[in-house]
mmCIF file of C-alpha atoms in Angstrom:
data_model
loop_
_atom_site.group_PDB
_atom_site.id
_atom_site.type_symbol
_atom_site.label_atom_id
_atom_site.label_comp_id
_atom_site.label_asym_id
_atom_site.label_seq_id
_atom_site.Cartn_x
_atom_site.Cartn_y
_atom_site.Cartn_z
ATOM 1 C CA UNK A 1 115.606 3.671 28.561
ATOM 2 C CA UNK A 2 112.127 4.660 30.564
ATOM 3 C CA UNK A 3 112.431 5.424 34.301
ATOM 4 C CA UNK A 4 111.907 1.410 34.375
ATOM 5 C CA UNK A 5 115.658 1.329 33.356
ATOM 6 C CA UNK A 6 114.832 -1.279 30.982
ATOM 7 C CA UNK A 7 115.483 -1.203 27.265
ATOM 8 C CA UNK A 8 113.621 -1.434 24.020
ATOM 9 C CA UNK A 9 115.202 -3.616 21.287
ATOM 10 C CA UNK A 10 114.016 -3.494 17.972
ATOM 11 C CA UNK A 11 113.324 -7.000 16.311
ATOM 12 C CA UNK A 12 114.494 -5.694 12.879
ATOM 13 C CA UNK A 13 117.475 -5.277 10.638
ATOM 14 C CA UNK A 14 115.788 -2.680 9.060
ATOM 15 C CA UNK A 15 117.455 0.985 8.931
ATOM 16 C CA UNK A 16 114.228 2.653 8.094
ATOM 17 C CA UNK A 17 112.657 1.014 10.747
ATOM 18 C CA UNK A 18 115.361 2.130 13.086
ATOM 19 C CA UNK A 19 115.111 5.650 11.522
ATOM 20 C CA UNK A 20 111.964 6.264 12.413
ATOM 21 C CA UNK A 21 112.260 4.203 16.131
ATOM 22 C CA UNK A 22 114.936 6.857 16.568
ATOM 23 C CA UNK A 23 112.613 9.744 16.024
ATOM 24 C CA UNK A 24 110.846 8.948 19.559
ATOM 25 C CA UNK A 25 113.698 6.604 21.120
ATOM 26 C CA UNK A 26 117.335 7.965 21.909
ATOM 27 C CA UNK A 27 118.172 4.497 23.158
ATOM 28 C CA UNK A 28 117.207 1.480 21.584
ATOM 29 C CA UNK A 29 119.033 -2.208 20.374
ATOM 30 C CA UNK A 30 118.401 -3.488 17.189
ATOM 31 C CA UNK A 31 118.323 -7.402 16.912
ATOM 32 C CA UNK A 32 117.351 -9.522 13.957
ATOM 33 C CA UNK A 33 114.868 -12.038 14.733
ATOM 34 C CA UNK A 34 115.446 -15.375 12.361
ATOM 35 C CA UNK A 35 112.015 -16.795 11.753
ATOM 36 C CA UNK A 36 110.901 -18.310 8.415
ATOM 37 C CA UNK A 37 108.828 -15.411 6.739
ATOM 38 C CA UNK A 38 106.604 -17.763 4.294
ATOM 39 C CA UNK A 39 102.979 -17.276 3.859
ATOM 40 C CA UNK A 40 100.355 -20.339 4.957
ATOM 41 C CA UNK A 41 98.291 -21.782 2.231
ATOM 42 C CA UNK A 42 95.210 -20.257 1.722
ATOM 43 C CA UNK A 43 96.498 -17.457 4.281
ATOM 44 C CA UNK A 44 95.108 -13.760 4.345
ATOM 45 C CA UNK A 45 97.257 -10.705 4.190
ATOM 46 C CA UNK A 46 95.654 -9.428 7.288
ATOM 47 C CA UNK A 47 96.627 -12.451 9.228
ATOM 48 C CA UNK A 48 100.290 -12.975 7.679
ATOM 49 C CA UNK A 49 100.862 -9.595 8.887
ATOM 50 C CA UNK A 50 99.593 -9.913 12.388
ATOM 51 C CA UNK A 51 101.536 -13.643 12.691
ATOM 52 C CA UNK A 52 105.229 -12.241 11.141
ATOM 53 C CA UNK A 53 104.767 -9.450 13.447
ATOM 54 C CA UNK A 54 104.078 -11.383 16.799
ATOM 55 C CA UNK A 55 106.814 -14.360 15.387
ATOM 56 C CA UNK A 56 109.525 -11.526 15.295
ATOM 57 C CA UNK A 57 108.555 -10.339 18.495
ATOM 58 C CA UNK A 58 108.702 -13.918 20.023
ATOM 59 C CA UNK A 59 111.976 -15.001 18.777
ATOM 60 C CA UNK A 60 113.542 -11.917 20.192
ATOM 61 C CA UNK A 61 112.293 -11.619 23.425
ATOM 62 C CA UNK A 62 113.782 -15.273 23.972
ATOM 63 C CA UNK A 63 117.476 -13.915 23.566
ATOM 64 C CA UNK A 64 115.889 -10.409 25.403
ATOM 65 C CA UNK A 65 114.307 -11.805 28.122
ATOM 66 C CA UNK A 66 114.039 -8.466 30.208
ATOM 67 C CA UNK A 67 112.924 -6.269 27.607
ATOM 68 C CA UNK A 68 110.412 -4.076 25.678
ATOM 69 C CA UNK A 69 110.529 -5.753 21.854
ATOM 70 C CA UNK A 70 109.222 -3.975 18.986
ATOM 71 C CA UNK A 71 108.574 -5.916 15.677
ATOM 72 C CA UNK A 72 106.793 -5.030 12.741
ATOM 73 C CA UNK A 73 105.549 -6.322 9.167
ATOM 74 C CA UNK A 74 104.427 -4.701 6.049
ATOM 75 C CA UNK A 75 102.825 -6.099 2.899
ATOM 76 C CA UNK A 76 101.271 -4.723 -0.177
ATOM 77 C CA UNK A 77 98.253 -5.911 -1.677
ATOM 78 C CA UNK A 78 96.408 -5.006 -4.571
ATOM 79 C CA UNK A 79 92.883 -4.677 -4.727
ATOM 80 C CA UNK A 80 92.279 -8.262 -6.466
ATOM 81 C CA UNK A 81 93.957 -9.919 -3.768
ATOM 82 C CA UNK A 82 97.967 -10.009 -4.756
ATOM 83 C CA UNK A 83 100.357 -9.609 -2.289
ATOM 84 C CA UNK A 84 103.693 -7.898 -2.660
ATOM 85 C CA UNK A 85 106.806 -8.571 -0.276
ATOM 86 C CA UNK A 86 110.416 -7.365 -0.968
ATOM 87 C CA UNK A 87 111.544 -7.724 -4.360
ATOM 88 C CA UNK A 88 115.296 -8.916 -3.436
ATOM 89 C CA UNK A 89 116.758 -7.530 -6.765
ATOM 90 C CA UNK A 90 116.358 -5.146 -10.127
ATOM 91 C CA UNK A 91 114.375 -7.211 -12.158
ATOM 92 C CA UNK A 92 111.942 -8.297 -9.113
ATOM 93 C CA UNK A 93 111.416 -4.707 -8.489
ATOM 94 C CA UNK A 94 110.731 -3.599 -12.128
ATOM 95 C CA UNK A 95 107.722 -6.225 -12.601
ATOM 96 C CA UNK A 96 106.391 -5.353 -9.424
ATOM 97 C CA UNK A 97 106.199 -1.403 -10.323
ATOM 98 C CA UNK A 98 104.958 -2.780 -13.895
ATOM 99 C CA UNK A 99 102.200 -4.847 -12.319
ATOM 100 C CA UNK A 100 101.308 -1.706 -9.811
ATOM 101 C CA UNK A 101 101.501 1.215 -12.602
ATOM 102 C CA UNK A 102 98.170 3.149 -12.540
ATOM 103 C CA UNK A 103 96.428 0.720 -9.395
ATOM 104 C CA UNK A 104 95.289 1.902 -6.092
ATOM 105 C CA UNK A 105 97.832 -0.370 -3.844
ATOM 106 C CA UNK A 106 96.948 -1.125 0.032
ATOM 107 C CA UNK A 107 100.121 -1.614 1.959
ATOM 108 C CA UNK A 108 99.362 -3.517 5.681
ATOM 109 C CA UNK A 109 101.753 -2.524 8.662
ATOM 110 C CA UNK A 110 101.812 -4.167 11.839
ATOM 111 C CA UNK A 111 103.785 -4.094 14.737
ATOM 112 C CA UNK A 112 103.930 -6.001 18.405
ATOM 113 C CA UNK A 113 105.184 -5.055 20.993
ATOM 114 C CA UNK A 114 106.444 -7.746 23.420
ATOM 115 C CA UNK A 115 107.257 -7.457 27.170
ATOM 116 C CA UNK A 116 109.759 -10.470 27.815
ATOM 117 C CA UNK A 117 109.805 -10.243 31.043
ATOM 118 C CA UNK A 118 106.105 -9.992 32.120
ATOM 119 C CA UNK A 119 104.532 -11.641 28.901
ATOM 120 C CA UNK A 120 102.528 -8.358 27.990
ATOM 121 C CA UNK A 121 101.764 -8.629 24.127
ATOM 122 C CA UNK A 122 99.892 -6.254 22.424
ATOM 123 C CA UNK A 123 99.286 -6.035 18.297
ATOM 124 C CA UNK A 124 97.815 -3.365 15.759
ATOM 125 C CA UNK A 125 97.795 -3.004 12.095
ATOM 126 C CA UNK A 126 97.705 0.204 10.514
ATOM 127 C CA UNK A 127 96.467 0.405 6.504
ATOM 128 C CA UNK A 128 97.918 2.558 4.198
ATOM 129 C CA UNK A 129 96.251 3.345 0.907
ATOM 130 C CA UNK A 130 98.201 4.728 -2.192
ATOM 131 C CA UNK A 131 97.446 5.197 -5.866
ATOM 132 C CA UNK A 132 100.536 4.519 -8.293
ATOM 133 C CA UNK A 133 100.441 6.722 -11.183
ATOM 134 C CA UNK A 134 100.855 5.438 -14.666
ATOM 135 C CA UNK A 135 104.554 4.613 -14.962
ATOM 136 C CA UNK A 136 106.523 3.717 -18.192
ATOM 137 C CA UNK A 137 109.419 1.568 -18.302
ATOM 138 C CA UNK A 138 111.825 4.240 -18.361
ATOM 139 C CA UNK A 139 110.163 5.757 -15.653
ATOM 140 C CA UNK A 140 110.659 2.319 -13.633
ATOM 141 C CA UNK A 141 114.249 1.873 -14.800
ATOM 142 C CA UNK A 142 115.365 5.113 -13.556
ATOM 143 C CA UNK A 143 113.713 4.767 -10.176
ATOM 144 C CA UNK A 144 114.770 1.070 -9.540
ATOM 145 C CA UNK A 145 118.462 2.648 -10.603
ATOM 146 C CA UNK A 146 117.743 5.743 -7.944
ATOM 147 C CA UNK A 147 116.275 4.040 -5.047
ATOM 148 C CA UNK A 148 116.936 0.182 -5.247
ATOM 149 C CA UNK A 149 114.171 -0.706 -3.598
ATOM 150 C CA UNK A 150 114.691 -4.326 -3.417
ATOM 151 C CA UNK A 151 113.814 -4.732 0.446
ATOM 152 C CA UNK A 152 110.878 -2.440 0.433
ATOM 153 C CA UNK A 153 107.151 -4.477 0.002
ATOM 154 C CA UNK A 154 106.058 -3.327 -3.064
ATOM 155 C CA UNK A 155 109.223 -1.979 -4.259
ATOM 156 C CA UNK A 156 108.912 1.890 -3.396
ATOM 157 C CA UNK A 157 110.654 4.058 -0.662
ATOM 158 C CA UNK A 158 108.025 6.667 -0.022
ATOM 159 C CA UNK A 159 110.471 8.334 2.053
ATOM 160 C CA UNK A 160 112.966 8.956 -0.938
ATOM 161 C CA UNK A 161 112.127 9.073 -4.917
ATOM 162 C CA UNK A 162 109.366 6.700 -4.409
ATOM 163 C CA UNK A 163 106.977 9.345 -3.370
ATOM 164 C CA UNK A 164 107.008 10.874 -7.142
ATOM 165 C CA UNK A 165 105.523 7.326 -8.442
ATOM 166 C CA UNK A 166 102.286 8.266 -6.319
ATOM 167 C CA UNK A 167 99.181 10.265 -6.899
ATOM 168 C CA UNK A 168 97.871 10.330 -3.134
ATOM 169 C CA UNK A 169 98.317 8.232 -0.019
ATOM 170 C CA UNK A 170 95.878 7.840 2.463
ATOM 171 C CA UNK A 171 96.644 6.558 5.954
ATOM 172 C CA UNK A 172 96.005 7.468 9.905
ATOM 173 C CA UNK A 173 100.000 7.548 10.068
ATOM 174 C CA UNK A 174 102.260 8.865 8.070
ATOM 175 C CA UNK A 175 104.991 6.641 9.196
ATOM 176 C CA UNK A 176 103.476 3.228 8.392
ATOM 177 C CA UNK A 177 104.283 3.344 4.600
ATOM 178 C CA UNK A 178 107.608 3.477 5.354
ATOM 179 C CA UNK A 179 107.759 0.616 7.823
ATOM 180 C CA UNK A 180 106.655 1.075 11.063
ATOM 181 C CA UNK A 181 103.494 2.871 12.426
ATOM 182 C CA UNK A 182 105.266 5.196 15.228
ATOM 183 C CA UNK A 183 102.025 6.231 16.589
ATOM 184 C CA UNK A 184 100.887 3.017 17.253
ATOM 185 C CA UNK A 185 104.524 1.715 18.555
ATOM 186 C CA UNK A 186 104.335 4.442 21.030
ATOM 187 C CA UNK A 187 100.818 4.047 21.990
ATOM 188 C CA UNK A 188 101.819 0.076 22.535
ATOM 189 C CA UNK A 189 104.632 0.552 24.600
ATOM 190 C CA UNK A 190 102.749 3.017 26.639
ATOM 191 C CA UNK A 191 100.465 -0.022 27.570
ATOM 192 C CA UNK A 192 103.095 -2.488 28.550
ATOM 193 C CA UNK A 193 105.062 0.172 30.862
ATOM 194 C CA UNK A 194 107.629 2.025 28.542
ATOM 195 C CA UNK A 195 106.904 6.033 28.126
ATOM 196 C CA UNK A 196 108.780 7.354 25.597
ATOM 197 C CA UNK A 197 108.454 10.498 27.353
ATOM 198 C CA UNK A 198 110.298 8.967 30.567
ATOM 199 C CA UNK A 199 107.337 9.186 32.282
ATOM 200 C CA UNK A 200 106.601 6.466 35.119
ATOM 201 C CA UNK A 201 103.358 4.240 33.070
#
């Protein structure tokens, strides 16, 4: 809690999410949001991003309606256009490392951040660039067996094993590949009244 006395909840059932919330938040609820997570036809990464981020947000801050909700949303696309979401199981994961072996993958992250009470929203997306080495099957079937990556966008956990399947990653924050873009959460909830630091915004 900030010297508002008010709360942050996290719209996620995510534990890397929370992980890294908990790096700059001692206090924080975690709440899954239930919103339907399909893409649009004809929609752009970009903007399925930015509208599952602010959706999360939304549905949260209705059962929240006195606090500071954080929601994100992370995609990976490919550079002809494909976009990768969670896998859900073994087999889902190993194609998707198959069709990513050796490709320079772009993963999107956004996050919202919500005032309920006041109706302060605020939204940025941070890009993360990465280049998968070559990977052969045995390669894949040992990682997918290591990690399970099946609710990770792309099917990698760059904060365990997964960071072995990568030549370089390029990004403003660190913390976006994995989920959530800390420096941009905290910058956000600086601008709707919340200091992480305690401080009176």
């Amino acid at each position: 809690r900030g010297m508002t006395g008010r709360h942050v909840v996290l719209a996620s059932s995510s534990r890397y999410r929370a992980d890294l919330l908990r790096r700059v938040l001692y206090d924080f609820e975690q709440l899954a949001p239930s919103i339907d997570e399909s893409a649009h036809d004809g929609e752009l990464a970009t903007a399925l991003v930015e509208r599952l981020s602010r959706a999360k947000a939304r549905a949260v801050a209705v059962a929240r309606p006195d606090a500071f909700v954080v929601a994100s949303d992370q995609l990976a696309l490919t550079r002809h256009g494909r976009i990768f979401g969670k896998p859900g199981d073994a087999p889902g994961a190993s194609t998707q490392l198959r069709e990513l072996s050796g490709n320079e993958v772009t993963f999107l992250t956004g996050v919202c951040v919500l005032d309920s009470r006041s109706g302060f929203e605020a939204y940025r997306q941070v890009e993360t660039r990465v280049h998968v080495r070559e990977l052969d099957d045995a390669t894949i079937s040992n990682y997918v067996a290591r990690d399970q990556p099946f609710d990770c966008a792309g099917s990698f956990k760059s904060e365990a094993l997964g960071i072995a399947l990568f030549e370089w990653i390029r990004s403003e924050d660190p913390t976006a590949l994995v989920g959530l873009p800390l420096i941009a959460t905290v910058a956000l909830l600086r601008e709707a009244g919340f200091d992480v630091f305690g401080v009176q915004a």
